[in-house]
Coordinates of C-alpha atoms in Angstrom, one line a residue:
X1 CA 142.6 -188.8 56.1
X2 CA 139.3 -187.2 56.6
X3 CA 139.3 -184.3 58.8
X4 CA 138.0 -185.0 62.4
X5 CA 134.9 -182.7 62.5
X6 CA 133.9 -183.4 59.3
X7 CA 131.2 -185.8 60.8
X8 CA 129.8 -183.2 62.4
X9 CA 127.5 -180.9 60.1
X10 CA 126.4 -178.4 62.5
X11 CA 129.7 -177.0 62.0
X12 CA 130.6 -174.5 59.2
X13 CA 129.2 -173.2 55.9
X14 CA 126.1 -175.1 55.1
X15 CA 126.9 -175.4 51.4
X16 CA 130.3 -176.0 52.1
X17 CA 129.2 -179.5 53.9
X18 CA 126.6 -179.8 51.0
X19 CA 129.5 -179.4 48.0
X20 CA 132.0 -181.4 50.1
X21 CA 130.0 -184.4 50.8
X22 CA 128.3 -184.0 47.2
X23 CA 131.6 -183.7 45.1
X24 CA 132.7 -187.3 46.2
X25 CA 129.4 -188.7 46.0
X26 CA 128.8 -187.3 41.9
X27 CA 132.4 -188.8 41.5
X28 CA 131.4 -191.9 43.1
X29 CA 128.1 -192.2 41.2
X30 CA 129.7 -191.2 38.0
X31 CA 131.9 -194.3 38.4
X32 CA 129.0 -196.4 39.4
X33 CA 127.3 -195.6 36.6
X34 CA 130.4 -197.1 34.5
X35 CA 129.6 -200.1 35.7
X36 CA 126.7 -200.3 32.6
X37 CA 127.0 -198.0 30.4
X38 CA 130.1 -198.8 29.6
X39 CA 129.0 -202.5 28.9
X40 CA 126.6 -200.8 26.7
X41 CA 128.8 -198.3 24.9
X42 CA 131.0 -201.8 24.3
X43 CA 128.0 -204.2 23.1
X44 CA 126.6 -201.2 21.6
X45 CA 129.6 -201.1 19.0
X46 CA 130.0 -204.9 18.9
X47 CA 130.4 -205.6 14.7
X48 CA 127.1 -206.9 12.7
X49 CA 125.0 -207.3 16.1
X50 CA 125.6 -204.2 18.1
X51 CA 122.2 -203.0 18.0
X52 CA 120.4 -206.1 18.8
X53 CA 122.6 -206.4 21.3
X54 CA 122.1 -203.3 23.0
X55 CA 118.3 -203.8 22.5
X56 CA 118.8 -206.9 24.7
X57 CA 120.3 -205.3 27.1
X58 CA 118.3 -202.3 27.3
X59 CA 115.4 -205.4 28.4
X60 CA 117.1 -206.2 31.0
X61 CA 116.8 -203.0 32.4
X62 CA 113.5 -203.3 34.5
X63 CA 115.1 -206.3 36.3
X64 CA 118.2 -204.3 37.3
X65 CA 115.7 -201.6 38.4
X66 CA 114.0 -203.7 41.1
X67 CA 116.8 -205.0 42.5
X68 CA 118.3 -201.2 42.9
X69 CA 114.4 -200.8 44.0
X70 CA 114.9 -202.5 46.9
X71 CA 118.8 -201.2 47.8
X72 CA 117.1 -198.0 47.8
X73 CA 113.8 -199.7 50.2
X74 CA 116.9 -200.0 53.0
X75 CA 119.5 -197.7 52.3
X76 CA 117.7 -194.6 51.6
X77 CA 115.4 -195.4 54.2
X78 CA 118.2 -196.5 56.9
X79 CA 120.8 -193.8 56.2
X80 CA 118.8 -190.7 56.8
X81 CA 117.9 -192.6 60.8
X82 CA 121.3 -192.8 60.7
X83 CA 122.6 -189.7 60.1
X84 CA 119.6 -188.4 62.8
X85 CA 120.9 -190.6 65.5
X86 CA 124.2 -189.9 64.8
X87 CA 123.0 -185.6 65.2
X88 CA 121.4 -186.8 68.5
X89 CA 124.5 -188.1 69.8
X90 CA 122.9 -191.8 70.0
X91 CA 125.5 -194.2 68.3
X92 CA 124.0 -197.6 69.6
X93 CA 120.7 -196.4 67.7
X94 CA 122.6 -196.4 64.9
X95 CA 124.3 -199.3 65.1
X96 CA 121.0 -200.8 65.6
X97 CA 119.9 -199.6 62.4
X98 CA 122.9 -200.2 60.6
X99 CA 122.9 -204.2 61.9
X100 CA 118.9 -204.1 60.6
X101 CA 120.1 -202.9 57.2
X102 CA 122.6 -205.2 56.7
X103 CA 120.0 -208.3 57.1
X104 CA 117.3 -207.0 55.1
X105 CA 119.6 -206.1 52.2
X106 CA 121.4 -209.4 52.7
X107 CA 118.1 -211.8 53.2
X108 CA 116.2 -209.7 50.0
X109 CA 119.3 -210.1 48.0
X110 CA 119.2 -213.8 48.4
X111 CA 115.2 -213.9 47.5
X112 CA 115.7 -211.0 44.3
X113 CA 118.5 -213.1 42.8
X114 CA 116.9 -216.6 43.1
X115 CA 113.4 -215.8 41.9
X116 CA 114.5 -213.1 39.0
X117 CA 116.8 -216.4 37.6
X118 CA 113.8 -218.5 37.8
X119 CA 111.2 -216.6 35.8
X120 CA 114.0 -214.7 33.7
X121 CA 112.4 -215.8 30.3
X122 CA 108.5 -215.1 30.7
X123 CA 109.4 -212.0 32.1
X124 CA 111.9 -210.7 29.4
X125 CA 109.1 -211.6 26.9
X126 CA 106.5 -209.2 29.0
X127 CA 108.7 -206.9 28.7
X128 CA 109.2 -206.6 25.1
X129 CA 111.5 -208.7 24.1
X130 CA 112.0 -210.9 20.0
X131 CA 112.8 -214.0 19.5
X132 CA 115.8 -212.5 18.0
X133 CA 116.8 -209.7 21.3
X134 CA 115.8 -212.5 23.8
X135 CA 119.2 -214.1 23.1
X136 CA 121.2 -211.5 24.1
X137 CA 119.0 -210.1 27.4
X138 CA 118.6 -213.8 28.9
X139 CA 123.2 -214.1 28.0
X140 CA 123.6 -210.9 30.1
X141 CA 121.2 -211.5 32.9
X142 CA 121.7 -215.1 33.6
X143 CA 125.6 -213.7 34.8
X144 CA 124.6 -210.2 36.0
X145 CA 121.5 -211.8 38.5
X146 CA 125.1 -213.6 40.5
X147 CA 126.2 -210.2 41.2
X148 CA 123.2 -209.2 43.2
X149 CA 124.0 -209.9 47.2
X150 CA 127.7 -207.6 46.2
X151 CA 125.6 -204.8 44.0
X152 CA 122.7 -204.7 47.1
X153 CA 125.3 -204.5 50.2
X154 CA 127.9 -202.3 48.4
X155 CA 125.4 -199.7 47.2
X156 CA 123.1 -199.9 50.4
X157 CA 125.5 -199.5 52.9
X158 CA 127.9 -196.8 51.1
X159 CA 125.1 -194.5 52.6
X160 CA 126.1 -195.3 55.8
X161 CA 130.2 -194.3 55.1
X162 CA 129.0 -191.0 53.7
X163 CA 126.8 -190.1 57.0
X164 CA 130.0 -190.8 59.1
X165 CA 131.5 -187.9 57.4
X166 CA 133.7 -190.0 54.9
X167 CA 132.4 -189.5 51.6
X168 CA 136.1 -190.1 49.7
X169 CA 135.7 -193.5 51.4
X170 CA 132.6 -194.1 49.8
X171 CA 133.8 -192.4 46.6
X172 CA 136.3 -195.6 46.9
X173 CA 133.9 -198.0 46.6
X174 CA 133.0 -196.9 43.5
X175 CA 136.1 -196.0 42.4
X176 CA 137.8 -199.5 42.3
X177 CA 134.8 -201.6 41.3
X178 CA 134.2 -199.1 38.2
X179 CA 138.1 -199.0 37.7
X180 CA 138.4 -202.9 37.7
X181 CA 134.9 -202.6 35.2
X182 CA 137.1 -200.6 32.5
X183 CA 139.8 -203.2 32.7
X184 CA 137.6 -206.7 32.3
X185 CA 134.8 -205.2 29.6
X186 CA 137.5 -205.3 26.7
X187 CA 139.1 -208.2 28.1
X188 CA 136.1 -210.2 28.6
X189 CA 134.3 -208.9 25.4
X190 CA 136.5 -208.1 22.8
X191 CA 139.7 -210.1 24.0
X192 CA 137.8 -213.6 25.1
X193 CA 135.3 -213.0 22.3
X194 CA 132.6 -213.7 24.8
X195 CA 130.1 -210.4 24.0
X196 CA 127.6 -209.7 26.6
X197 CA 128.2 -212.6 28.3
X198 CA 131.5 -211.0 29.2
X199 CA 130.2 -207.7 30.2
X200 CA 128.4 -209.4 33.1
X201 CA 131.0 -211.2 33.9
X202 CA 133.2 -207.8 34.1
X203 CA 130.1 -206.0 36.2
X204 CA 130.0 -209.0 39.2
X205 CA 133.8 -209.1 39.6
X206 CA 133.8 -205.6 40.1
X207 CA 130.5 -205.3 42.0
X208 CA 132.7 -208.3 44.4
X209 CA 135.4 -205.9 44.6
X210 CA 133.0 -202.9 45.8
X211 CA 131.4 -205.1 49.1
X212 CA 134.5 -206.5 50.0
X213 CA 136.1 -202.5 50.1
X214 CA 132.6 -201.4 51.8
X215 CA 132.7 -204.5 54.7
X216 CA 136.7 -203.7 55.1
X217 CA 135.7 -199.9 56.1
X218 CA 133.2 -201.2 58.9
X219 CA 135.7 -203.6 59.9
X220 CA 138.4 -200.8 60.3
X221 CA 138.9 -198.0 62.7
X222 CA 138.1 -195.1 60.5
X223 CA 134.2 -196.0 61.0
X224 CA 132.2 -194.4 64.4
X225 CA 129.9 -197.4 64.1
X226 CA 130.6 -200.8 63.4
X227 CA 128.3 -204.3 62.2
X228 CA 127.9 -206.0 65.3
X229 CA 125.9 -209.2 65.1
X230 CA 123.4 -208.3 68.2
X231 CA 122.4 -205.9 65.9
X232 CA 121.6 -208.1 62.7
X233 CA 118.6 -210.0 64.5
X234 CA 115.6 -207.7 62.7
X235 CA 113.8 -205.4 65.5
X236 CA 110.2 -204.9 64.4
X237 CA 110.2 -200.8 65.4
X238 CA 113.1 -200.6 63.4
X239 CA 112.0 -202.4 60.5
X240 CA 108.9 -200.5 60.3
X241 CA 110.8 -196.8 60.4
X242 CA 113.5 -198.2 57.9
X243 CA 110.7 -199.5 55.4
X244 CA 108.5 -195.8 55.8
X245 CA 111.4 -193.8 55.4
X246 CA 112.7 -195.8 52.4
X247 CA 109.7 -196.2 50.7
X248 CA 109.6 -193.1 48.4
X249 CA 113.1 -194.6 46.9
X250 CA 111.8 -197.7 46.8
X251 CA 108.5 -196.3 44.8
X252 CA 110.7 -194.6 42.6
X253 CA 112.9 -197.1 41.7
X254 CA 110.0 -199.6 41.7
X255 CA 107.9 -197.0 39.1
X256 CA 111.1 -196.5 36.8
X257 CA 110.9 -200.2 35.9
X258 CA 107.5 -200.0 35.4
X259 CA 107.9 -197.1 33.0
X260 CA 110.8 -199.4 31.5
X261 CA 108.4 -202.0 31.2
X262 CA 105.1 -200.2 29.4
X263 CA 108.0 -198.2 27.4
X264 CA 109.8 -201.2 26.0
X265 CA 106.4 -202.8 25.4
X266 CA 104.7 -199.7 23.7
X267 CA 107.4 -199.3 21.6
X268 CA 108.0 -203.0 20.6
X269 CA 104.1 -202.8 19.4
X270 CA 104.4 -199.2 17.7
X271 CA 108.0 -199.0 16.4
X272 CA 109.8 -202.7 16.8
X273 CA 113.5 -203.5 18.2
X274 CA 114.4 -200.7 16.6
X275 CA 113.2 -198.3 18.8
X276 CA 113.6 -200.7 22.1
X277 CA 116.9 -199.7 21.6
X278 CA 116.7 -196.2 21.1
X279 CA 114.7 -196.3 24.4
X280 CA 117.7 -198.0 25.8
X281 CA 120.7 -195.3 24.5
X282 CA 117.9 -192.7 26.2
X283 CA 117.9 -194.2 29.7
X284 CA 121.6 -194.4 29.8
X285 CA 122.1 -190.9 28.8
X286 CA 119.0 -190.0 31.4
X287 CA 121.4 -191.7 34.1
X288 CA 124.4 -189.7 32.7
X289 CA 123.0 -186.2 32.8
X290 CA 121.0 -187.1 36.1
X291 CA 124.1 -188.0 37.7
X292 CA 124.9 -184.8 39.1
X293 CA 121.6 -183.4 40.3
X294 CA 121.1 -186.9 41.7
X295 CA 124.5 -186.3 43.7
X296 CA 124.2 -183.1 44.7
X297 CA 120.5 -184.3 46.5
X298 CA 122.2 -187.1 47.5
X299 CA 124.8 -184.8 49.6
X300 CA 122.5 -182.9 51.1
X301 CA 120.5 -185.4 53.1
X302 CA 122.9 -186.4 55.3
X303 CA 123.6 -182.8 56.0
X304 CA 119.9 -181.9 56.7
X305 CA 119.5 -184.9 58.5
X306 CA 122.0 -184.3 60.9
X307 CA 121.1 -180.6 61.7
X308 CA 117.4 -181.2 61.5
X309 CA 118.3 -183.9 64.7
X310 CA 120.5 -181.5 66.2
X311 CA 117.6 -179.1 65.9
X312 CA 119.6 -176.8 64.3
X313 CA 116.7 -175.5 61.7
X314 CA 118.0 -172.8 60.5
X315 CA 121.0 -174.4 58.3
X316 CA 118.1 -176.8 57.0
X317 CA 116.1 -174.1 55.4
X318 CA 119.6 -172.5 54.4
X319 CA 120.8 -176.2 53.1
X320 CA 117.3 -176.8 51.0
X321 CA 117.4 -173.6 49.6
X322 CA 121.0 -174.0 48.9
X323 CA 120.4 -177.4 47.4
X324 CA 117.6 -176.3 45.1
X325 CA 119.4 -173.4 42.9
X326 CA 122.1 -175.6 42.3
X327 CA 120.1 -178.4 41.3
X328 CA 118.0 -176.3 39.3
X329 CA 121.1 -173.9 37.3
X330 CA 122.7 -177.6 36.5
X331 CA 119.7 -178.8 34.6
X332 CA 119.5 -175.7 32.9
X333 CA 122.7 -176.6 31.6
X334 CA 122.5 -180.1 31.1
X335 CA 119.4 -179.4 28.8
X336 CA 121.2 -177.1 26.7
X337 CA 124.2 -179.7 25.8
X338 CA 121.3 -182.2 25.1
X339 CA 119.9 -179.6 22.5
X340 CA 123.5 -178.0 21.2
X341 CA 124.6 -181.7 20.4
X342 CA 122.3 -184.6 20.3
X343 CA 124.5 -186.5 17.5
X344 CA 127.4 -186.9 19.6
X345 CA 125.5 -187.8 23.0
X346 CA 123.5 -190.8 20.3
X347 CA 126.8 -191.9 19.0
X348 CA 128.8 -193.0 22.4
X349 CA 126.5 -195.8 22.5
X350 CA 125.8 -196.9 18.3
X351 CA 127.2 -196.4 14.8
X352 CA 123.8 -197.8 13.5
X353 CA 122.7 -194.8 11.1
X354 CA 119.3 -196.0 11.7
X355 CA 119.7 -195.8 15.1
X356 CA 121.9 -192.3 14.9
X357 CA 119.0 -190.7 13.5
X358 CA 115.9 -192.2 15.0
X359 CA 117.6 -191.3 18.6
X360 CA 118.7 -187.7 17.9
X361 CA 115.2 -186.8 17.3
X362 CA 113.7 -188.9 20.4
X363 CA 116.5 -187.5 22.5
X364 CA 115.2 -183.8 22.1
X365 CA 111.7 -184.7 22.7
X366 CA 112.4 -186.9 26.2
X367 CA 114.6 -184.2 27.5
X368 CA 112.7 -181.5 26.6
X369 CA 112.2 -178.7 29.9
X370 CA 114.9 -181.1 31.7
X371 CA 115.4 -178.6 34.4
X372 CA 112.1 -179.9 35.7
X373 CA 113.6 -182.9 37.4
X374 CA 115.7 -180.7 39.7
X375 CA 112.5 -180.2 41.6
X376 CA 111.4 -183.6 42.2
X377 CA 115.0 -184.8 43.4
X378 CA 115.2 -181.5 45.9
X379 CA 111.4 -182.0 46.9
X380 CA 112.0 -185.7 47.3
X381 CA 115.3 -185.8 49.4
X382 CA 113.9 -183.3 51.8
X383 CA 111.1 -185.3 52.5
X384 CA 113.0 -187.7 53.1
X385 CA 115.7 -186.4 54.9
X386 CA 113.2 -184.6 57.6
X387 CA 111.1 -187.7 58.0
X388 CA 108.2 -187.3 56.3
X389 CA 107.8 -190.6 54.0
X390 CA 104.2 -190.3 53.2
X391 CA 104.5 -187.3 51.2
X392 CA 107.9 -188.6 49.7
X393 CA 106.0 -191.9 48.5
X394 CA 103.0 -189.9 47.5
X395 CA 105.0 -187.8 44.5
X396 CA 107.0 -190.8 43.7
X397 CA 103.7 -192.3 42.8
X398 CA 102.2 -189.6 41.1
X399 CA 105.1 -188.7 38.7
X400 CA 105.8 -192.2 37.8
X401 CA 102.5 -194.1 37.7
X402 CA 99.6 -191.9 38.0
X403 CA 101.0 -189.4 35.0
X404 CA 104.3 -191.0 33.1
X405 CA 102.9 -195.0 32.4
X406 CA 99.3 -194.0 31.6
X407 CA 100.6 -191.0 29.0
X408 CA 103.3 -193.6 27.7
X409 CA 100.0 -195.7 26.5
X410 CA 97.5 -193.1 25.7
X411 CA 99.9 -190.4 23.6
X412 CA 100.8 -193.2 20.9
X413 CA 97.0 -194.5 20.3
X414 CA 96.1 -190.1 19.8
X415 CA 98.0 -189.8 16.7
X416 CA 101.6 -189.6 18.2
X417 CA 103.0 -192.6 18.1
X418 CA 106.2 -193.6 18.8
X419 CA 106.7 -189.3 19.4
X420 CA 104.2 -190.0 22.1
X421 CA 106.5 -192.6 24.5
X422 CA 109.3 -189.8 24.5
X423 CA 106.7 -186.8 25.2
X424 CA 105.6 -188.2 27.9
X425 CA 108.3 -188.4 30.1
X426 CA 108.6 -184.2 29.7
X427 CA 105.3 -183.8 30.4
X428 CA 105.7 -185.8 34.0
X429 CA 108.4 -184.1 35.0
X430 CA 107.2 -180.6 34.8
X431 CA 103.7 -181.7 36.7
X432 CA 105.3 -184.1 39.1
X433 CA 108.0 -181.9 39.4
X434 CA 106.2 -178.5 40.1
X435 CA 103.7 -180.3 42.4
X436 CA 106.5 -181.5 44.8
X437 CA 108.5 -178.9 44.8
X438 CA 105.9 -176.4 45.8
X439 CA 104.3 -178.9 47.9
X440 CA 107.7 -179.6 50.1
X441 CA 108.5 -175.6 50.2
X442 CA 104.6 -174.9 51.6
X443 CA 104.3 -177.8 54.3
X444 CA 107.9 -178.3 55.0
X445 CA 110.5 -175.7 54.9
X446 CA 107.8 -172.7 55.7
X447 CA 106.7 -174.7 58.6
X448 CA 110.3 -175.2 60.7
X449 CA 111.0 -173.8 63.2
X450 CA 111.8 -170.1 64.0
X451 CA 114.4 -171.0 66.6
X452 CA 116.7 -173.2 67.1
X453 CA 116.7 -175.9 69.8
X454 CA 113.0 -176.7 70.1
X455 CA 111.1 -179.5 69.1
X456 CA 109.9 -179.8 65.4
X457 CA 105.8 -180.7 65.7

């Protein structure tokens, strides 16, 4: 059971609320993120067509981007009003937006999984794929695209379980989707013989498992706030704050798959399937070592959302400064295992010696000054967790689209090549980085509040 105050975060050590509700949350991630790459470690080892395989999936990618594009669109942007409701001691606002969230994520869900089906194979060719990798990205996408109303309501509302103080809940949703993923992948792949086709099979029944554990929790008496259906008819206030606040995620989940996109194409033109797949073993350790950093940030906002409702300003500034060393000293680290052993980190996901070496060197090159990132996840989630989306979405913009996708195109045709599509993502992180880092410290945290208990302007 959780403890009874532990919804309220205006109580105790500030990184002691931070660690608790980000320890669940990096272990509920962690198993999240099993949900793919361990279809991909699987197809990646998959005798005589592993690597085409994995190319295929790796083109999927952009696809499975957007949807999570839009999760983040209503979670990230209804959690955080959530969590500030909930510090102002206004449950039936957050009910409201909890009912609002719950529509959107259900109604777009609907409209994302119908209309990705549809134009599945001109799309897969814009975004890279062979006559040859085609086979495998339209046999995993075809199954995975079922799976989207359970991925979209599972993911989007475990937000809202985490602001009510229970983060081991929604470390449970993870945990037994994930859990039930391990068990079906061999089954399905290996035992059935059915390849990717399998794997997505494995992810939806597990991603069904994970929104049937999330809508159980509401139902129950361990949640404060409940789905009511008053709440589910969409208020046009609500919709608006939900959509402004969750924009930045939105924007960066929206400017990762079009990164995927021009990366996948760039390097179909420059270096073939080959590299297509390297791309792909790249992303997925990217999501691996990002994990943490990701979850730390992640257990923060609720925590800075709540006090910065309960206008208790000092334990913000102490929970973003908090935040921002930790974030930083793990990417420190996380950079140093990427440069002590890039063979093993290449070789969870291929045997392919082509593929072994081709990846150890573009692995060094796309992590290169790693530690960078830590700045634009702490920058980002305290825009958003104070409520200031239009600086959020601004940096989202500028890291992905205005400096990443234009370098992806322009280093290659200066001499670089395919070195040019991995330098690039360095590059964005330490200007993107830097800029909203300083940017968030100078208009946001130097600007609270002296005192407590007065009204942020």
């Amino acid at each position: 059971m959780e403890a009874k105050n532990s919804s309220d975060f205006t109580q105790g050590k500030v990184w002691r609320s931070i660690v608790a509700q980000a320890v669940p949350l990096t272990v509920a991630q962690m198993v999240q993120l099993l949900y793919n790459v361990v279809d991909r470690i699987y197809i990646g080892h998959l005798p005589d067509v592993g690597s085409m395989a994995l190319t295929g999936i790796g083109l999927a990618f952009p696809l499975t981007t957007l949807i999570s594009a839009f999760t983040y669109l209503y979670g990230n942007g209804g959690a955080p009003l959530f969590a500030i409701a909930r510090g102002a001691q206004d449950d039936k606002r957050a009910e409201r937006i909890l009912g609002q969230v719950v529509t959107l994520l259900t109604v777009s869900a609907a409209a994302l999984m119908a209309v990705c089906y549809l134009f599945r194979r001109p799309v897969l060719y814009l975004f890279g794929a062979s006559d040859a990798s085609y086979v495998y990205a339209d046999a995993y996408l075809k199954i995975y695209l079922l799976g989207t109303p359970c991925t979209m309501l599972a993911t989007g509302l475990n937000g809202f379980i985490n602001a009510q103080g229970h983060p081991r809940v929604g470390m449970g949703t993870t945990l037994l989707g994930a859990a039930l993923n391990l068990v079906l992948d061999p089954l399905f792949i290996f035992g059935l013989g059915m390849g990717v086709q399998g794997a997505a099979i494995a992810t939806v029944l597990s991603q069904l498992a994970s929104v049937v554990w999330v809508l159980l929790f509401f139902a129950g008496r361990q949640s404060i706030c409940r789905i009511r259906r008053e709440n589910l008819r969409l208020q046009l206030p609500l919709v608006r704050d939900i959509l402004g606040l969750g924009m930045s995620g939105f924007i960066m989940a929206g400017t990762n798959c079009l990164v995927q996109v021009v990366c996948n194409a760039t390097l179909r033109v420059w270096g073939g399937d080959l590299y297509v797949g390297v791309m792909t073993i790249l992303n997925s350790v990217r999501e691996i070592l990002s994990l943490p950093v990701n979850g730390i940030t992640s257990g923060a906002q609720p925590v800075l959302s709540y006090n910065f409702g309960a206008q208790r300003y000092s334990r913000v500034r102490e929970g973003i400064r908090f935040t921002a060393l930790l974030g930083a000293g793990y990417t420190v680290a996380a950079w140093a295992v990427v440069i002590a052993m890039p063979h093993l980190l290449v070789s969870i996901f291929t045997s392919d010696p082509a593929m072994l070496q081709a990846g150890q060197v573009a692995l060094k090159q796309y992590f290169f000054g790693f530690f960078f990132m830590a700045f634009q996840f702490v920058g980002q989630a305290c825009f958003t967790s104070l409520r200031c989306p239009k600086r959020a979405v601004f940096f989202s913009l500028l890291r992905k689209a205005v400096i990443v996708a234009p370098l992806t195109i322009l280093l290659p045709q200066l001499g670089m090549g395919v070195d040019g599509v991995f330098w690039a993502e360095p590059i964005s992180n330490a200007i993107g980085g830097l800029a909203c880092f300083i940017t968030m410290w100078l208009t946001l945290y130097r600007r609270l509040p002296a005192r407590d208990g007065v009204e942020f302007e």
